[in-house]
mmCIF file of C-alpha atoms and ligand atoms in Angstrom:
data_model
loop_
_atom_site.group_PDB
_atom_site.id
_atom_site.type_symbol
_atom_site.label_atom_id
_atom_site.label_comp_id
_atom_site.label_asym_id
_atom_site.label_seq_id
_atom_site.Cartn_x
_atom_site.Cartn_y
_atom_site.Cartn_z
ATOM 1 C CA MET A 27 37.872 -30.461 -0.210
ATOM 2 C CA SER A 28 35.046 -30.836 2.356
ATOM 3 C CA ARG A 29 33.636 -28.142 4.583
ATOM 4 C CA ASN A 30 32.251 -28.635 8.029
ATOM 5 C CA ILE A 31 28.827 -27.283 8.727
ATOM 6 C CA LEU A 32 27.506 -27.244 12.355
ATOM 7 C CA LEU A 33 23.663 -27.496 12.841
ATOM 8 C CA MET A 34 22.242 -26.586 16.491
ATOM 9 C CA THR A 35 18.666 -26.562 16.735
ATOM 10 C CA GLY A 36 18.491 -24.971 19.759
ATOM 11 C CA ASP A 37 15.205 -24.517 21.804
ATOM 12 C CA GLY A 38 11.432 -23.808 21.125
ATOM 13 C CA ILE A 39 10.537 -23.958 17.596
ATOM 14 C CA GLY A 40 14.416 -24.649 16.690
ATOM 15 C CA PRO A 41 14.262 -28.097 16.080
ATOM 16 C CA GLU A 42 11.074 -27.949 13.926
ATOM 17 C CA ILE A 43 12.388 -25.164 11.582
ATOM 18 C CA VAL A 44 16.057 -26.555 11.510
ATOM 19 C CA ALA A 45 14.729 -29.846 10.452
ATOM 20 C CA GLU A 46 13.319 -28.325 7.366
ATOM 21 C CA ALA A 47 16.260 -26.128 6.558
ATOM 22 C CA SER A 48 18.665 -29.214 6.958
ATOM 23 C CA LYS A 49 16.423 -31.391 4.167
ATOM 24 C CA VAL A 50 16.954 -28.158 1.925
ATOM 25 C CA LEU A 51 20.838 -28.171 2.988
ATOM 26 C CA ASP A 52 21.190 -31.932 2.047
ATOM 27 C CA GLN A 53 19.378 -31.223 -1.275
ATOM 28 C CA VAL A 54 21.727 -28.406 -2.499
ATOM 29 C CA ASN A 55 24.853 -30.337 -1.243
ATOM 30 C CA SER A 56 24.189 -33.162 -3.585
ATOM 31 C CA ARG A 57 22.911 -31.346 -6.522
ATOM 32 C CA PHE A 58 25.598 -28.665 -6.436
ATOM 33 C CA SER A 59 28.388 -31.044 -5.193
ATOM 34 C CA LEU A 60 29.113 -28.932 -2.286
ATOM 35 C CA GLY A 61 31.006 -31.335 -0.281
ATOM 36 C CA LEU A 62 29.474 -30.199 2.930
ATOM 37 C CA VAL A 63 29.595 -32.292 5.914
ATOM 38 C CA MET A 64 27.064 -31.850 8.508
ATOM 39 C CA SER A 65 27.511 -32.380 12.469
ATOM 40 C CA GLU A 66 25.225 -31.459 15.247
ATOM 41 C CA ALA A 67 25.940 -29.638 18.506
ATOM 42 C CA LYS A 68 23.672 -28.253 21.344
ATOM 43 C CA LEU A 69 23.497 -24.339 22.575
ATOM 44 C CA GLY A 70 20.996 -22.753 24.830
ATOM 45 C CA GLY A 71 18.587 -24.163 26.887
ATOM 46 C CA GLN A 72 19.132 -27.636 25.474
ATOM 47 C CA ALA A 73 22.555 -27.642 26.188
ATOM 48 C CA TYR A 74 22.205 -26.332 29.890
ATOM 49 C CA ASP A 75 19.832 -29.519 30.242
ATOM 50 C CA GLU A 76 22.385 -31.772 28.861
ATOM 51 C CA TYR A 77 25.729 -30.273 29.985
ATOM 52 C CA GLY A 78 24.691 -27.771 32.718
ATOM 53 C CA ALA A 79 25.965 -24.814 30.583
ATOM 54 C CA PRO A 80 24.367 -22.791 27.535
ATOM 55 C CA TYR A 81 27.839 -22.940 25.484
ATOM 56 C CA PRO A 82 29.392 -26.198 26.795
ATOM 57 C CA GLU A 83 32.930 -27.137 25.903
ATOM 58 C CA ALA A 84 31.692 -29.974 23.577
ATOM 59 C CA THR A 85 29.681 -27.210 21.381
ATOM 60 C CA ARG A 86 32.793 -24.804 21.527
ATOM 61 C CA ASP A 87 35.097 -27.392 20.382
ATOM 62 C CA LYS A 88 32.750 -28.062 17.221
ATOM 63 C CA ALA A 89 31.937 -24.434 16.575
ATOM 64 C CA ARG A 90 35.552 -23.710 16.409
ATOM 65 C CA GLN A 91 36.067 -26.012 13.712
ATOM 66 C CA ALA A 92 33.117 -25.286 11.813
ATOM 67 C CA ASP A 93 33.345 -23.320 8.500
ATOM 68 C CA ALA A 94 29.726 -22.337 9.101
ATOM 69 C CA ILE A 95 27.038 -22.635 11.691
ATOM 70 C CA LEU A 96 23.296 -22.723 11.211
ATOM 71 C CA LEU A 97 21.172 -22.061 14.470
ATOM 72 C CA GLY A 98 17.613 -22.204 14.995
ATOM 73 C CA ALA A 99 17.071 -20.200 18.139
ATOM 74 C CA VAL A 100 17.605 -20.345 21.992
ATOM 75 C CA GLY A 101 15.587 -19.417 25.054
ATOM 76 C CA GLY A 102 12.236 -20.122 26.812
ATOM 77 C CA PRO A 103 10.376 -19.868 29.917
ATOM 78 C CA LYS A 104 11.539 -23.163 31.311
ATOM 79 C CA TRP A 105 14.912 -21.470 31.974
ATOM 80 C CA ASP A 106 13.702 -18.360 33.506
ATOM 81 C CA ALA A 107 14.708 -19.330 36.750
ATOM 82 C CA VAL A 108 18.311 -20.147 35.995
ATOM 83 C CA GLU A 109 20.948 -18.042 36.981
ATOM 84 C CA ARG A 110 21.745 -15.113 34.484
ATOM 85 C CA HIS A 111 25.342 -16.320 33.397
ATOM 86 C CA LEU A 112 23.837 -20.068 32.644
ATOM 87 C CA ARG A 113 20.863 -18.898 30.595
ATOM 88 C CA PRO A 114 20.077 -19.823 26.890
ATOM 89 C CA GLU A 115 20.576 -16.061 26.029
ATOM 90 C CA GLN A 116 24.148 -16.165 27.522
ATOM 91 C CA GLY A 117 24.925 -19.300 25.206
ATOM 92 C CA LEU A 118 24.193 -17.014 22.258
ATOM 93 C CA LEU A 119 26.314 -14.125 23.622
ATOM 94 C CA ASP A 120 29.078 -16.528 24.553
ATOM 95 C CA ILE A 121 29.290 -18.164 21.000
ATOM 96 C CA ARG A 122 29.109 -14.720 19.094
ATOM 97 C CA SER A 123 31.960 -13.398 21.499
ATOM 98 C CA ASP A 124 34.222 -16.726 21.252
ATOM 99 C CA LEU A 125 34.056 -16.850 17.523
ATOM 100 C CA GLN A 126 34.577 -12.968 17.136
ATOM 101 C CA LEU A 127 31.275 -12.682 15.032
ATOM 102 C CA PHE A 128 31.223 -8.955 15.274
ATOM 103 C CA ALA A 129 29.231 -8.425 11.824
ATOM 104 C CA ASN A 130 25.639 -8.950 12.127
ATOM 105 C CA LEU A 131 23.687 -8.547 8.903
ATOM 106 C CA ARG A 132 19.980 -8.238 9.090
ATOM 107 C CA PRO A 133 18.253 -7.923 5.823
ATOM 108 C CA ALA A 134 14.767 -6.557 5.971
ATOM 109 C CA ILE A 135 13.298 -7.228 2.632
ATOM 110 C CA LEU A 136 9.763 -7.163 1.817
ATOM 111 C CA TYR A 137 8.644 -9.792 -0.836
ATOM 112 C CA PRO A 138 6.318 -8.494 -3.064
ATOM 113 C CA GLN A 139 3.942 -11.763 -2.530
ATOM 114 C CA LEU A 140 3.501 -10.300 1.079
ATOM 115 C CA ALA A 141 3.010 -6.918 0.685
ATOM 116 C CA ASP A 142 -0.382 -7.266 2.443
ATOM 117 C CA ALA A 143 1.017 -8.845 5.694
ATOM 118 C CA SER A 144 2.987 -5.709 6.623
ATOM 119 C CA SER A 145 1.120 -3.520 9.305
ATOM 120 C CA LEU A 146 2.117 -0.479 7.200
ATOM 121 C CA LYS A 147 0.224 0.593 4.136
ATOM 122 C CA PRO A 148 1.660 -1.068 1.148
ATOM 123 C CA GLU A 149 2.741 1.975 -0.822
ATOM 124 C CA LEU A 150 5.167 2.798 2.361
ATOM 125 C CA VAL A 151 6.665 -0.743 2.187
ATOM 126 C CA ALA A 152 6.343 -1.898 -1.316
ATOM 127 C CA GLY A 153 9.891 -2.846 -2.667
ATOM 128 C CA LEU A 154 11.570 -2.411 0.594
ATOM 129 C CA ASP A 155 15.041 -3.442 0.880
ATOM 130 C CA ILE A 156 17.155 -2.533 4.047
ATOM 131 C CA LEU A 157 20.157 -4.308 5.340
ATOM 132 C CA ILE A 158 20.956 -3.504 9.121
ATOM 133 C CA VAL A 159 24.887 -3.973 9.823
ATOM 134 C CA ARG A 160 24.696 -4.291 13.686
ATOM 135 C CA GLU A 161 27.925 -4.628 15.838
ATOM 136 C CA LEU A 162 27.710 -7.743 17.735
ATOM 137 C CA THR A 163 30.498 -8.561 20.044
ATOM 138 C CA GLY A 164 31.121 -5.036 21.612
ATOM 139 C CA GLY A 165 29.082 -2.038 23.256
ATOM 140 C CA ILE A 166 26.940 -2.103 26.286
ATOM 141 C CA TYR A 167 26.282 -6.021 26.060
ATOM 142 C CA PHE A 168 29.901 -6.772 26.791
ATOM 143 C CA GLY A 169 31.425 -3.799 28.215
ATOM 144 C CA GLU A 170 32.825 -4.069 31.994
ATOM 145 C CA PRO A 171 32.375 -3.036 34.570
ATOM 146 C CA ARG A 172 28.610 -4.296 34.886
ATOM 147 C CA GLY A 173 26.740 -5.546 37.633
ATOM 148 C CA ILE A 174 24.273 -4.920 40.585
ATOM 149 C CA ARG A 175 26.129 -3.538 43.629
ATOM 150 C CA ILE A 176 24.821 -2.217 47.022
ATOM 151 C CA LEU A 177 25.607 1.244 47.747
ATOM 152 C CA GLU A 178 26.569 2.770 50.893
ATOM 153 C CA ASP A 179 23.138 4.026 51.682
ATOM 154 C CA GLY A 180 22.040 0.351 51.264
ATOM 155 C CA GLN A 181 20.012 0.725 48.062
ATOM 156 C CA ARG A 182 21.035 -1.510 44.961
ATOM 157 C CA GLN A 183 22.337 0.184 41.875
ATOM 158 C CA GLY A 184 22.502 -1.454 38.465
ATOM 159 C CA TYR A 185 25.193 -0.662 36.083
ATOM 160 C CA ASN A 186 26.563 -1.417 32.778
ATOM 161 C CA THR A 187 29.056 0.376 30.353
ATOM 162 C CA ASP A 188 29.122 1.173 26.793
ATOM 163 C CA VAL A 189 32.521 0.940 25.256
ATOM 164 C CA TYR A 190 33.791 0.899 21.915
ATOM 165 C CA THR A 191 37.541 1.189 20.732
ATOM 166 C CA GLU A 192 38.252 2.874 17.244
ATOM 167 C CA SER A 193 39.354 -0.390 15.724
ATOM 168 C CA GLU A 194 36.104 -2.137 16.651
ATOM 169 C CA ILE A 195 34.179 0.806 15.084
ATOM 170 C CA ARG A 196 36.464 0.765 12.076
ATOM 171 C CA ARG A 197 35.900 -2.890 11.059
ATOM 172 C CA ILE A 198 32.427 -2.908 11.373
ATOM 173 C CA ALA A 199 31.994 0.368 9.563
ATOM 174 C CA GLU A 200 34.299 -0.984 6.647
ATOM 175 C CA ILE A 201 31.980 -3.991 6.317
ATOM 176 C CA GLY A 202 29.025 -1.595 6.255
ATOM 177 C CA PHE A 203 30.716 0.564 3.585
ATOM 178 C CA GLU A 204 31.654 -2.463 1.660
ATOM 179 C CA LEU A 205 28.239 -4.055 1.481
ATOM 180 C CA ALA A 206 26.756 -0.531 0.575
ATOM 181 C CA ARG A 207 28.986 -0.042 -2.278
ATOM 182 C CA LYS A 208 27.314 -3.472 -3.711
ATOM 183 C CA ARG A 209 23.666 -2.576 -3.004
ATOM 184 C CA GLY A 210 22.351 1.106 -3.160
ATOM 185 C CA GLY A 211 25.480 2.803 -2.390
ATOM 186 C CA ARG A 212 23.994 4.687 0.559
ATOM 187 C CA ILE A 213 24.801 4.096 4.596
ATOM 188 C CA CYS A 214 23.184 5.611 7.333
ATOM 189 C CA SER A 215 25.099 5.409 10.807
ATOM 190 C CA VAL A 216 22.853 5.545 13.748
ATOM 191 C CA ASP A 217 24.105 6.655 17.174
ATOM 192 C CA LYS A 218 23.213 9.028 20.110
ATOM 193 C CA ALA A 219 26.328 11.299 19.543
ATOM 194 C CA ASN A 220 24.448 14.330 21.079
ATOM 195 C CA VAL A 221 24.392 12.498 24.520
ATOM 196 C CA LEU A 222 26.580 9.486 24.606
ATOM 197 C CA GLU A 223 30.533 10.100 24.125
ATOM 198 C CA VAL A 224 30.859 6.486 23.046
ATOM 199 C CA THR A 225 28.514 7.162 20.165
ATOM 200 C CA LEU A 226 30.347 10.505 19.475
ATOM 201 C CA LEU A 227 33.710 8.411 18.751
ATOM 202 C CA TRP A 228 31.348 6.169 16.715
ATOM 203 C CA ARG A 229 30.305 9.028 14.271
ATOM 204 C CA GLU A 230 33.796 10.435 14.287
ATOM 205 C CA VAL A 231 35.450 7.079 13.271
ATOM 206 C CA VAL A 232 32.570 6.260 10.653
ATOM 207 C CA THR A 233 33.241 9.671 9.115
ATOM 208 C CA GLU A 234 36.897 8.813 8.882
ATOM 209 C CA VAL A 235 36.347 5.579 7.290
ATOM 210 C CA SER A 236 33.910 7.031 4.631
ATOM 211 C CA THR A 237 36.936 8.892 3.143
ATOM 212 C CA ASN A 238 37.948 5.598 1.662
ATOM 213 C CA TYR A 239 34.403 5.261 0.253
ATOM 214 C CA PRO A 240 33.877 8.309 -1.802
ATOM 215 C CA ASP A 241 31.194 6.363 -4.041
ATOM 216 C CA VAL A 242 29.127 5.389 -0.933
ATOM 217 C CA GLU A 243 26.870 8.413 0.527
ATOM 218 C CA LEU A 244 27.112 8.452 4.254
ATOM 219 C CA SER A 245 24.204 10.171 6.460
ATOM 220 C CA HIS A 246 24.057 10.285 10.264
ATOM 221 C CA LEU A 247 20.947 10.104 12.238
ATOM 222 C CA TYR A 248 20.316 9.913 16.201
ATOM 223 C CA VAL A 249 18.670 6.454 17.349
ATOM 224 C CA ASP A 250 15.392 8.066 18.360
ATOM 225 C CA ASN A 251 15.053 9.982 14.885
ATOM 226 C CA ALA A 252 16.058 6.648 13.104
ATOM 227 C CA ALA A 253 13.177 4.651 15.078
ATOM 228 C CA MET A 254 10.811 7.105 13.750
ATOM 229 C CA GLN A 255 12.201 7.658 10.285
ATOM 230 C CA LEU A 256 11.824 3.517 10.062
ATOM 231 C CA VAL A 257 7.992 3.647 10.503
ATOM 232 C CA ALA A 258 7.550 6.901 8.614
ATOM 233 C CA ARG A 259 9.596 6.685 5.440
ATOM 234 C CA PRO A 260 11.201 3.232 5.531
ATOM 235 C CA LYS A 261 12.443 3.283 1.816
ATOM 236 C CA GLN A 262 14.641 6.216 2.637
ATOM 237 C CA PHE A 263 17.118 3.578 4.017
ATOM 238 C CA ASP A 264 19.664 1.441 2.329
ATOM 239 C CA VAL A 265 22.384 0.343 4.631
ATOM 240 C CA ILE A 266 21.878 1.014 8.290
ATOM 241 C CA LEU A 267 25.093 0.853 10.272
ATOM 242 C CA THR A 268 24.834 0.696 14.279
ATOM 243 C CA GLY A 269 26.068 -0.547 17.599
ATOM 244 C CA ASN A 270 25.139 -3.603 19.383
ATOM 245 C CA LEU A 271 22.140 -2.241 21.624
ATOM 246 C CA PHE A 272 20.724 0.096 19.025
ATOM 247 C CA GLY A 273 20.852 -2.696 16.386
ATOM 248 C CA ASP A 274 19.176 -4.900 18.549
ATOM 249 C CA ILE A 275 16.380 -2.730 18.738
ATOM 250 C CA LEU A 276 16.073 -1.250 15.368
ATOM 251 C CA SER A 277 16.413 -4.662 13.780
ATOM 252 C CA ASP A 278 13.280 -5.907 15.206
ATOM 253 C CA GLU A 279 11.500 -2.950 14.024
ATOM 254 C CA ALA A 280 12.751 -3.154 10.800
ATOM 255 C CA ALA A 281 11.881 -6.713 10.507
ATOM 256 C CA MET A 282 8.153 -5.913 11.450
ATOM 257 C CA LEU A 283 7.965 -3.629 8.527
ATOM 258 C CA THR A 284 8.114 -6.698 6.239
ATOM 259 C CA GLY A 285 5.053 -8.118 7.715
ATOM 260 C CA SER A 286 6.620 -11.094 9.361
ATOM 261 C CA ILE A 287 9.774 -11.654 11.333
ATOM 262 C CA GLY A 288 9.422 -15.272 10.335
ATOM 263 C CA MET A 289 11.014 -14.282 6.880
ATOM 264 C CA LEU A 290 14.084 -12.880 7.879
ATOM 265 C CA PRO A 291 17.424 -14.396 8.188
ATOM 266 C CA SER A 292 20.741 -13.155 9.452
ATOM 267 C CA ALA A 293 24.309 -13.703 9.442
ATOM 268 C CA SER A 294 26.971 -13.167 12.083
ATOM 269 C CA LEU A 295 30.442 -12.788 10.526
ATOM 270 C CA ASN A 296 33.996 -12.856 12.102
ATOM 271 C CA LYS A 297 36.928 -11.389 10.063
ATOM 272 C CA GLU A 298 37.476 -14.350 7.973
ATOM 273 C CA ARG A 299 33.798 -14.410 6.991
ATOM 274 C CA ARG A 300 33.238 -17.485 8.819
ATOM 275 C CA GLY A 301 29.828 -17.204 10.287
ATOM 276 C CA MET A 302 26.876 -18.433 12.105
ATOM 277 C CA TYR A 303 23.577 -17.822 10.484
ATOM 278 C CA GLU A 304 20.275 -17.691 12.265
ATOM 279 C CA PRO A 305 16.487 -16.592 11.601
ATOM 280 C CA CYS A 306 15.654 -13.235 13.238
ATOM 281 C CA HIS A 307 12.986 -14.585 15.124
ATOM 282 C CA GLY A 308 13.148 -16.009 18.530
ATOM 283 C CA SER A 309 12.441 -19.656 19.989
ATOM 284 C CA ALA A 310 8.729 -18.806 20.022
ATOM 285 C CA PRO A 311 7.840 -20.672 23.081
ATOM 286 C CA ASP A 312 4.058 -19.864 22.343
ATOM 287 C CA ILE A 313 3.607 -22.077 19.231
ATOM 288 C CA THR A 314 6.431 -24.699 19.956
ATOM 289 C CA GLY A 315 5.446 -28.219 19.035
ATOM 290 C CA GLN A 316 2.303 -27.409 17.136
ATOM 291 C CA GLY A 317 4.040 -27.586 13.621
ATOM 292 C CA ILE A 318 2.936 -24.065 12.495
ATOM 293 C CA ALA A 319 6.248 -22.187 12.821
ATOM 294 C CA ASN A 320 7.517 -20.584 9.447
ATOM 295 C CA PRO A 321 10.774 -22.090 8.380
ATOM 296 C CA LEU A 322 11.541 -19.762 5.522
ATOM 297 C CA ALA A 323 13.617 -17.430 7.830
ATOM 298 C CA THR A 324 15.932 -20.508 8.649
ATOM 299 C CA ILE A 325 15.886 -21.615 4.972
ATOM 300 C CA LEU A 326 16.848 -18.244 3.831
ATOM 301 C CA SER A 327 19.511 -17.892 6.408
ATOM 302 C CA LEU A 328 21.157 -21.245 4.694
ATOM 303 C CA SER A 329 21.197 -19.340 1.503
ATOM 304 C CA MET A 330 23.003 -16.546 3.296
ATOM 305 C CA MET A 331 25.340 -19.133 4.664
ATOM 306 C CA LEU A 332 26.167 -20.279 1.156
ATOM 307 C CA ARG A 333 26.696 -16.831 -0.155
ATOM 308 C CA TYR A 334 28.921 -15.245 2.586
ATOM 309 C CA SER A 335 30.699 -17.882 4.081
ATOM 310 C CA LEU A 336 30.872 -20.848 1.557
ATOM 311 C CA GLY A 337 30.968 -18.628 -1.854
ATOM 312 C CA GLU A 338 28.437 -20.930 -3.441
ATOM 313 C CA GLN A 339 26.148 -18.091 -5.008
ATOM 314 C CA LYS A 340 24.549 -20.718 -7.502
ATOM 315 C CA ALA A 341 23.251 -22.636 -4.916
ATOM 316 C CA ALA A 342 22.152 -19.587 -2.689
ATOM 317 C CA ASP A 343 20.381 -18.274 -5.722
ATOM 318 C CA SER A 344 18.442 -21.736 -6.033
ATOM 319 C CA ILE A 345 17.266 -21.380 -2.588
ATOM 320 C CA ASP A 346 16.264 -17.829 -2.756
ATOM 321 C CA ALA A 347 14.388 -18.410 -6.253
ATOM 322 C CA ALA A 348 12.693 -21.736 -4.679
ATOM 323 C CA VAL A 349 11.201 -19.704 -1.816
ATOM 324 C CA GLY A 350 10.085 -17.006 -4.274
ATOM 325 C CA ARG A 351 8.121 -19.661 -6.248
ATOM 326 C CA VAL A 352 6.720 -21.180 -3.062
ATOM 327 C CA LEU A 353 5.340 -17.882 -2.175
ATOM 328 C CA ASP A 354 4.049 -17.262 -5.839
ATOM 329 C CA THR A 355 2.047 -20.291 -5.428
ATOM 330 C CA GLY A 356 0.017 -18.870 -2.540
ATOM 331 C CA LEU A 357 1.290 -21.266 0.388
ATOM 332 C CA ARG A 358 1.609 -19.384 3.514
ATOM 333 C CA THR A 359 2.390 -20.339 7.144
ATOM 334 C CA GLN A 360 0.110 -18.691 9.765
ATOM 335 C CA ASP A 361 2.484 -15.781 10.629
ATOM 336 C CA ILE A 362 2.190 -14.489 6.799
ATOM 337 C CA PHE A 363 -1.327 -16.049 6.006
ATOM 338 C CA THR A 364 -3.932 -13.559 4.541
ATOM 339 C CA PRO A 365 -7.355 -14.288 2.982
ATOM 340 C CA GLY A 366 -7.053 -15.589 -0.562
ATOM 341 C CA THR A 367 -3.809 -17.696 0.204
ATOM 342 C CA THR A 368 -3.281 -21.456 1.243
ATOM 343 C CA LYS A 369 -2.454 -22.234 4.828
ATOM 344 C CA ALA A 370 0.571 -24.707 5.463
ATOM 345 C CA SER A 371 2.389 -26.237 8.316
ATOM 346 C CA THR A 372 6.066 -26.066 8.838
ATOM 347 C CA SER A 373 6.810 -29.244 7.137
ATOM 348 C CA GLU A 374 4.451 -28.378 4.286
ATOM 349 C CA MET A 375 6.376 -25.339 3.648
ATOM 350 C CA GLY A 376 9.585 -27.172 3.899
ATOM 351 C CA GLU A 377 8.366 -29.730 1.441
ATOM 352 C CA ALA A 378 7.132 -27.247 -0.921
ATOM 353 C CA VAL A 379 10.685 -25.607 -1.104
ATOM 354 C CA LEU A 380 12.159 -28.869 -1.524
ATOM 355 C CA LYS A 381 10.106 -29.622 -4.281
ATOM 356 C CA GLU A 382 10.624 -26.044 -6.159
ATOM 357 C CA LEU A 383 14.522 -26.814 -5.963
HETATM 358 C C1 IPM B 441 18.792 -10.877 19.121
HETATM 359 C C2 IPM B 441 18.456 -11.106 20.542
HETATM 360 C C3 IPM B 441 19.371 -11.460 21.519
HETATM 361 C C4 IPM B 441 20.210 -10.062 21.504
HETATM 362 C C5 IPM B 441 19.156 -11.930 22.696
HETATM 363 C C6 IPM B 441 18.340 -13.305 22.707
HETATM 364 C C7 IPM B 441 20.490 -12.097 23.636
HETATM 365 O O1 IPM B 441 17.508 -10.581 20.707
HETATM 366 O O2 IPM B 441 19.799 -11.687 18.442
HETATM 367 O O3 IPM B 441 18.553 -9.700 18.664
HETATM 368 O O4 IPM B 441 19.940 -9.289 22.306
HETATM 369 O O5 IPM B 441 21.358 -9.829 20.768
HETATM 370 MG MG1 MG B 442 16.906 -8.936 19.309
#
């Protein structure tokens, strides 16, 4: 049985990091006889340049056929002046929504080899292993009405709507509880139930869902407190479950606890567990084309793809282990470089992983 993998480099450093990941994918594909068939499509700014839309039909058709998608990153200053609905970021929101990728998993794991790269004291972050489960296709990102309107007194007013139905909350909560059950058995739901009704409902529904998971310990935090706790005592967290906007913010914060956002993969899944996999970092226009970007987040995204969408645990484990061994050798891209380690370019890092495989 062959399975279709769609590769989308996107913009900025996207092509550089996906090039390395794609070599790794080819190697595990043949070594483990996975029967994966790769194809390519464009998303974001590169799609806008070629087709005039950030998520063009040609990409949509391929994306809907794919068993899994690997994405580099989208966006960059080149498209700053483009109308909002044609911006690269809109392509990302459109594909998430089109494929109903409602479950966004963002692990924040501190590799012991990189403890010195964190801005927090090593004892606060040593052994850190948090999984953020972010709702990705609802909430204020997609709620209607939205826009900028002119009021009667002539001034402009911007408005968005934060909405969640109970079924949207229930399905992401179930994913969170399932994952917590397989990890540390604890889940912290983050909301702003003291102010926002939409998140009061969030809290109620999450609490209802929890009755089906008596083995998982549920706690709740308001988002402001959660942001504080993440830097004060990050190791108290196992799974963090939250909505689209809070998840966007907290996942960047959690990523930085680990020293480098250049190490963190992510998965965005639909209800059949088909998904799109991408590094958590963005397109990094400031370092584009210099060959210094860290390809490890993208390579680790591949491992998540093999694990979650393709059920190929062995191949996934082999990638994780190879990355661990490369870090053991002291090889570092500039984002995770500390004195005493060896600086590597994007392709040197990719080659090193290939060799360790
Ligand atoms: C992310 C990004 C996106 C988001 C942007 C690029 C639309 O910040 O994946 O976290 O806000 O979801
Ligand atoms: Mg973000």
